[in-house]
Short mmCIF file of C-alpha atoms and ligand atoms in Angstrom, two decimals:
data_model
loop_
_atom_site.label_atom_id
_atom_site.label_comp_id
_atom_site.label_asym_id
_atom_site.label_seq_id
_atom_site.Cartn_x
_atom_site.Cartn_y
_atom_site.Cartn_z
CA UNK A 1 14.48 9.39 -6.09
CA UNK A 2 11.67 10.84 -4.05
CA UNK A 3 8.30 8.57 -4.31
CA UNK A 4 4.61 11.04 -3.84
CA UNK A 5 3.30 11.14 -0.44
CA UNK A 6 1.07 8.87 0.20
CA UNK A 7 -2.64 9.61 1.50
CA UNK A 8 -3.84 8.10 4.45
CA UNK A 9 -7.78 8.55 5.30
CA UNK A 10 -9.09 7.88 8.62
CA UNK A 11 -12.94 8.22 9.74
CA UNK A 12 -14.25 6.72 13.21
CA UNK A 13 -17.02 7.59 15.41
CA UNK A 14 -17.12 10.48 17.99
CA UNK A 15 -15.63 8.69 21.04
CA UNK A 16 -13.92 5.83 18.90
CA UNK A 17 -10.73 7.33 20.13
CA UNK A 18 -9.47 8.60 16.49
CA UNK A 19 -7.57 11.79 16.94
CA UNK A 20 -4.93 9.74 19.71
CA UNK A 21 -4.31 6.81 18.02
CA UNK A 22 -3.02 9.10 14.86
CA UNK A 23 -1.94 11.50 17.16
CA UNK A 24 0.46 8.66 18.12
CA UNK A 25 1.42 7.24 15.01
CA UNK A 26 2.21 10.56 13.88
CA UNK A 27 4.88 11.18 16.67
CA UNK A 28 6.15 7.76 15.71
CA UNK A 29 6.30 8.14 11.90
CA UNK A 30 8.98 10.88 10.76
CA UNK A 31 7.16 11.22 7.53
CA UNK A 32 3.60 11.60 8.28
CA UNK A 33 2.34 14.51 8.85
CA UNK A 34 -1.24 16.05 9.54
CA UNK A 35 -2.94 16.96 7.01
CA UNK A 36 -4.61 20.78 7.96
CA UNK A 37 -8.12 20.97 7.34
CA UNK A 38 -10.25 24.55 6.63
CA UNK A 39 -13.21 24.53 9.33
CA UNK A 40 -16.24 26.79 10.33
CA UNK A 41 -16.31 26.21 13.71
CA UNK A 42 -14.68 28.20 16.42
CA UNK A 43 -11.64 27.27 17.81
CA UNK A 44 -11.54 25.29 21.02
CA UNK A 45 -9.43 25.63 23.90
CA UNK A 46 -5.66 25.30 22.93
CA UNK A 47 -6.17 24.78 19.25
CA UNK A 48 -3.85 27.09 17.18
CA UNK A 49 -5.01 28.31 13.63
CA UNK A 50 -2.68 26.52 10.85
CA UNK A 51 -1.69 23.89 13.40
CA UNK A 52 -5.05 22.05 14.52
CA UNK A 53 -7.11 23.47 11.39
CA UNK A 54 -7.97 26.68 9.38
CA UNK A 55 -10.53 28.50 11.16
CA UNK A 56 -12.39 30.67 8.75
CA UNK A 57 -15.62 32.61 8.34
CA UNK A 58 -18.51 30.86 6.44
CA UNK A 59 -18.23 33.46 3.81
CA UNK A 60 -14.83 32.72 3.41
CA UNK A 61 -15.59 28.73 3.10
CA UNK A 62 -18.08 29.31 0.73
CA UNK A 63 -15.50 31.35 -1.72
CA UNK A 64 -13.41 27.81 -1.22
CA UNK A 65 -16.38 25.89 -2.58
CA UNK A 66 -17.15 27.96 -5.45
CA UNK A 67 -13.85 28.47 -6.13
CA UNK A 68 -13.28 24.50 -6.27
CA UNK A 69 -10.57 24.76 -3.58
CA UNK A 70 -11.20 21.49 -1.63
CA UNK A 71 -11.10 18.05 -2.70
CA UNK A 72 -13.72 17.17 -0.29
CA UNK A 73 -16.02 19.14 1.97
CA UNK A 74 -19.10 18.35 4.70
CA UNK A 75 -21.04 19.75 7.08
CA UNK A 76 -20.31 17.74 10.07
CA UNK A 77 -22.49 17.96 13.32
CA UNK A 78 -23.21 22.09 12.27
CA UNK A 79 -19.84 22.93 11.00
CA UNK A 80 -18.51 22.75 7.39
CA UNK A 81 -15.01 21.26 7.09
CA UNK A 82 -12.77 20.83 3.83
CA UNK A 83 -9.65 19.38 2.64
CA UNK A 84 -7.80 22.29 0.36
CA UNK A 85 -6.65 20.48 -2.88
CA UNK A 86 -3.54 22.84 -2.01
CA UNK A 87 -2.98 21.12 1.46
CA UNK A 88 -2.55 17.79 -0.24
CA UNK A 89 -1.05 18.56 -3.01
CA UNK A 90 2.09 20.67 -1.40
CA UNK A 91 2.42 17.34 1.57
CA UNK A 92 2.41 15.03 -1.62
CA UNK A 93 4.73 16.69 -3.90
CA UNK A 94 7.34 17.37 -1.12
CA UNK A 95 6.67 13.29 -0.41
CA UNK A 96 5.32 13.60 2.62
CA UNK A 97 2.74 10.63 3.59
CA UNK A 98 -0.83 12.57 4.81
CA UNK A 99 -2.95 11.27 6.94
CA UNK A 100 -6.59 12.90 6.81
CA UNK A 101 -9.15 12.59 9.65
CA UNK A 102 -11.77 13.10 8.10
CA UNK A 103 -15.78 12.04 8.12
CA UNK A 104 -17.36 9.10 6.39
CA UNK A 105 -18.74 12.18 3.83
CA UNK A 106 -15.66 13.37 2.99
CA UNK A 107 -13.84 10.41 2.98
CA UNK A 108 -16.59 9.34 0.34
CA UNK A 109 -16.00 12.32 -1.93
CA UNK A 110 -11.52 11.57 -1.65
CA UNK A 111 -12.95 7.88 -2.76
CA UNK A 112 -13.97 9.02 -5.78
CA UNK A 113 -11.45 11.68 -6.70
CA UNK A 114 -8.11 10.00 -5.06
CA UNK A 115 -8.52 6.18 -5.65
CA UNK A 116 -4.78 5.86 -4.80
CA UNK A 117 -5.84 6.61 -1.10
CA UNK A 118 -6.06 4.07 1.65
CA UNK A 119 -9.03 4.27 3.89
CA UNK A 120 -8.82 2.78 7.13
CA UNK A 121 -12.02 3.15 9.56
CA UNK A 122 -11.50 2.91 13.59
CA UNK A 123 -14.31 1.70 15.53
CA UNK A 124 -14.63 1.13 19.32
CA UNK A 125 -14.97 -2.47 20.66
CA UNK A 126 -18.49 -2.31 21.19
CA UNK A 127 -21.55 0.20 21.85
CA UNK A 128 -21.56 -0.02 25.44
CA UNK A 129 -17.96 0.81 25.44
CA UNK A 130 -18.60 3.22 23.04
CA UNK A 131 -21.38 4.77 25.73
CA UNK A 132 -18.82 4.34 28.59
CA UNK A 133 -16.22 6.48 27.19
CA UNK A 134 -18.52 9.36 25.27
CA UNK A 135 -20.55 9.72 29.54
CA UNK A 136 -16.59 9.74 30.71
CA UNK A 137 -15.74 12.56 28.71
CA UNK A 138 -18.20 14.93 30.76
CA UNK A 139 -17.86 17.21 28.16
CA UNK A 140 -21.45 16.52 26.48
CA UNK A 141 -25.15 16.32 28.35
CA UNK A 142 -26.87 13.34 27.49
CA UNK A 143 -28.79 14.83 24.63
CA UNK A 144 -25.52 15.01 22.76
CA UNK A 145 -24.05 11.87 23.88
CA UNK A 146 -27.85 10.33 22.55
CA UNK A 147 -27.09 12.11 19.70
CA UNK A 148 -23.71 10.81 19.26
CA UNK A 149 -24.59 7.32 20.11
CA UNK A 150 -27.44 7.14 17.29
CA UNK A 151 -24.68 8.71 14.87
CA UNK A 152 -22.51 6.71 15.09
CA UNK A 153 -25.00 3.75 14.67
CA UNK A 154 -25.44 5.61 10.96
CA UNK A 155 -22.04 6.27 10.53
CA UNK A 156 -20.52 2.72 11.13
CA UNK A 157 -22.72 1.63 8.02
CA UNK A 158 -20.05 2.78 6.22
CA UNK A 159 -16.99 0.80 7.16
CA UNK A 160 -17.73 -1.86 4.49
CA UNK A 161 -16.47 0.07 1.99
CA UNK A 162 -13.09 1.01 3.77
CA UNK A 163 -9.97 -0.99 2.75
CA UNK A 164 -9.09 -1.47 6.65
CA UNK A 165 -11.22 -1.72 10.04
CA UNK A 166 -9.02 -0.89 13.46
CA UNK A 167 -11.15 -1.96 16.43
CA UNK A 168 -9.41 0.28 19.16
CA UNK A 169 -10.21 -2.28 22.56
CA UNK A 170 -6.56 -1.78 23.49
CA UNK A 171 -4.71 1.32 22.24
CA UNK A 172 -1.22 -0.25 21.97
CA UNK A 173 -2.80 -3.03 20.15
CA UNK A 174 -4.94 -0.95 18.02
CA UNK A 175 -1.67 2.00 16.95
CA UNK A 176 0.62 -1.55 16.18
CA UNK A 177 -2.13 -2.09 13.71
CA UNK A 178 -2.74 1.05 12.01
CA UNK A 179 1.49 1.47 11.86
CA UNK A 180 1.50 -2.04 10.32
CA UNK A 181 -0.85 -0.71 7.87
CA UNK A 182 0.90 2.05 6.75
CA UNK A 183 4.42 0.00 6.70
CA UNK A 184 2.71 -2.18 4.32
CA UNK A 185 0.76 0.37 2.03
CA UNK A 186 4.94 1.75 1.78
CA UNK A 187 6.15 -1.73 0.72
CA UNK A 188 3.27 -2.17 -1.83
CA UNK A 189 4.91 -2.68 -5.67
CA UNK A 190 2.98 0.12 -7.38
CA UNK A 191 3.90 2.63 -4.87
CA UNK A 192 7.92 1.51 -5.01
CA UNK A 193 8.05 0.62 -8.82
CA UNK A 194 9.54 4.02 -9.36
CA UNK A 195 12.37 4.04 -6.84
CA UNK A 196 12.94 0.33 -7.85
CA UNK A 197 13.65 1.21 -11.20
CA UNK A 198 16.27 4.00 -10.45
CA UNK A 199 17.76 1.42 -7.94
CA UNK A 200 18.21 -1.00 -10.60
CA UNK A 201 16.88 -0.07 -14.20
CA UNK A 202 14.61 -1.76 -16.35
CA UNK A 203 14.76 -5.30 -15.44
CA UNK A 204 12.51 -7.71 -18.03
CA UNK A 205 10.48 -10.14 -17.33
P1 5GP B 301 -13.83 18.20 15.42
O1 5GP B 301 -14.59 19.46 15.27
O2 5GP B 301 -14.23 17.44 16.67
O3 5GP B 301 -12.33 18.41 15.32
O4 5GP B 301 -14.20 17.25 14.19
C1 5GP B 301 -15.53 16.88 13.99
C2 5GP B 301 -15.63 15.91 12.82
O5 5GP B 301 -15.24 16.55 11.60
C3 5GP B 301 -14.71 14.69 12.95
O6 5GP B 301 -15.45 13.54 12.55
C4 5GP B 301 -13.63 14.96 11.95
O7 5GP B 301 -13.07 13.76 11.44
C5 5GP B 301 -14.38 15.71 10.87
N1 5GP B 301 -13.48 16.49 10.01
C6 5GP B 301 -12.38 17.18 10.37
N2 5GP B 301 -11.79 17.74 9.30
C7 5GP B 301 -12.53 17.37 8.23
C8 5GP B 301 -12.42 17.63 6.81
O8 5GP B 301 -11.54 18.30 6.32
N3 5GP B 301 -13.40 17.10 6.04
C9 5GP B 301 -14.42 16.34 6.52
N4 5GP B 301 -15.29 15.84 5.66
N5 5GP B 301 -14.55 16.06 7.84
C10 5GP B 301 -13.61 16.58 8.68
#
């Protein structure tokens, strides 16, 4: 008996170092899989359309939103981005576990419509590392990386409200956590009461 995927919802900080540690736990876990989000903004360097997101026009975003395609949507430093109720809902039927990287708006919105999600919030060790490895990047100027900094001031008063904080100091340390995580969210009664019961039938108290 095949259980429902499982959804998986992970928000951090720019610079927190998000996208590898579930880019690792991804290669690691056979049945987790990405889930796709639709986004406004262009696509970078290397980033395929359907792979690393849905690129589409603003027009075509806003048709989404009226249409009540996404389960959640934001506008995230300029750009919109949205999870397509049809995204999660084709993983989860097929059981395949999601996992959603997604901002502290979004995940907000899944809170309320998918209480069966787990939320799980990475944060760097501290704000001077934090500062360390957003300048290392060289990517940004220092008006961004200001801008960064003082978001994601605002956007760690969130955490509280997750059901699991990551601090990624050491990345071995901090993908052994989030795997141990998701191997117990898998063990947890409610989500194998199902496949229990075709195992072995209904069992009484
Ligand atoms: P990036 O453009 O760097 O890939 O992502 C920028 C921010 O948008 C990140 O914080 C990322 O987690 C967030 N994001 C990506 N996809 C979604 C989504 O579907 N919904 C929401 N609310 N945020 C998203």
């Amino acid at each position: 008996m095949q259980r429902r995927g499982l959804l998986y919802v992970v928000s951090a900080p720019s610079g927190a170092g998000k996208t590898s540690l579930c880019k690792a736990i991804i290669d690691i876990l056979p049945n987790l899989r990405h889930s796709v989000s639709h986004t406004t903004r262009s696509p970078r360097t290397g980033e395929v359309d359907g792979r690393d997101y849905h690129f589409v026009s603003k027009a075509e975003f806003d048709a989404m939103v009226t249409e009540g395609a996404f389960v959640e949507w934001a506008l995230v430093h300029g750009n919109f981005y949205g999870t397509a109720v049809s995204s999660l809902e084709s993983g989860r039927s097929g059981g395949c576990d999601l996992l959603l990287e997604i901002d502290c708006q979004g995940a907000a919105q899944l809170k309320e419509r998918c209480p069966d999600a787990i939320f799980i919030f990475v944060l760097p060790p501290s704000f001077q590392e934090l500062e360390r490895r957003l300048k290392g990047r060289q990517t940004d100027t220092a008006e961004v990386i200001e801008q960064r900094l003082h978001n994601a001031r605002i956007e760690m008063r969130e955490m509280f409200w997750y059901d699991y904080l990551v601090i990624n100091d050491n990345f071995d340390l901090a993908s052994q956590q989030l795997q141990a995580i998701l191997a117990a969210t898998a063990c947890r009664t409610e989500v194998l009461k199902d496949q229990v019961q075709c195992l072995f039938g209904e069992i009484g108290p």
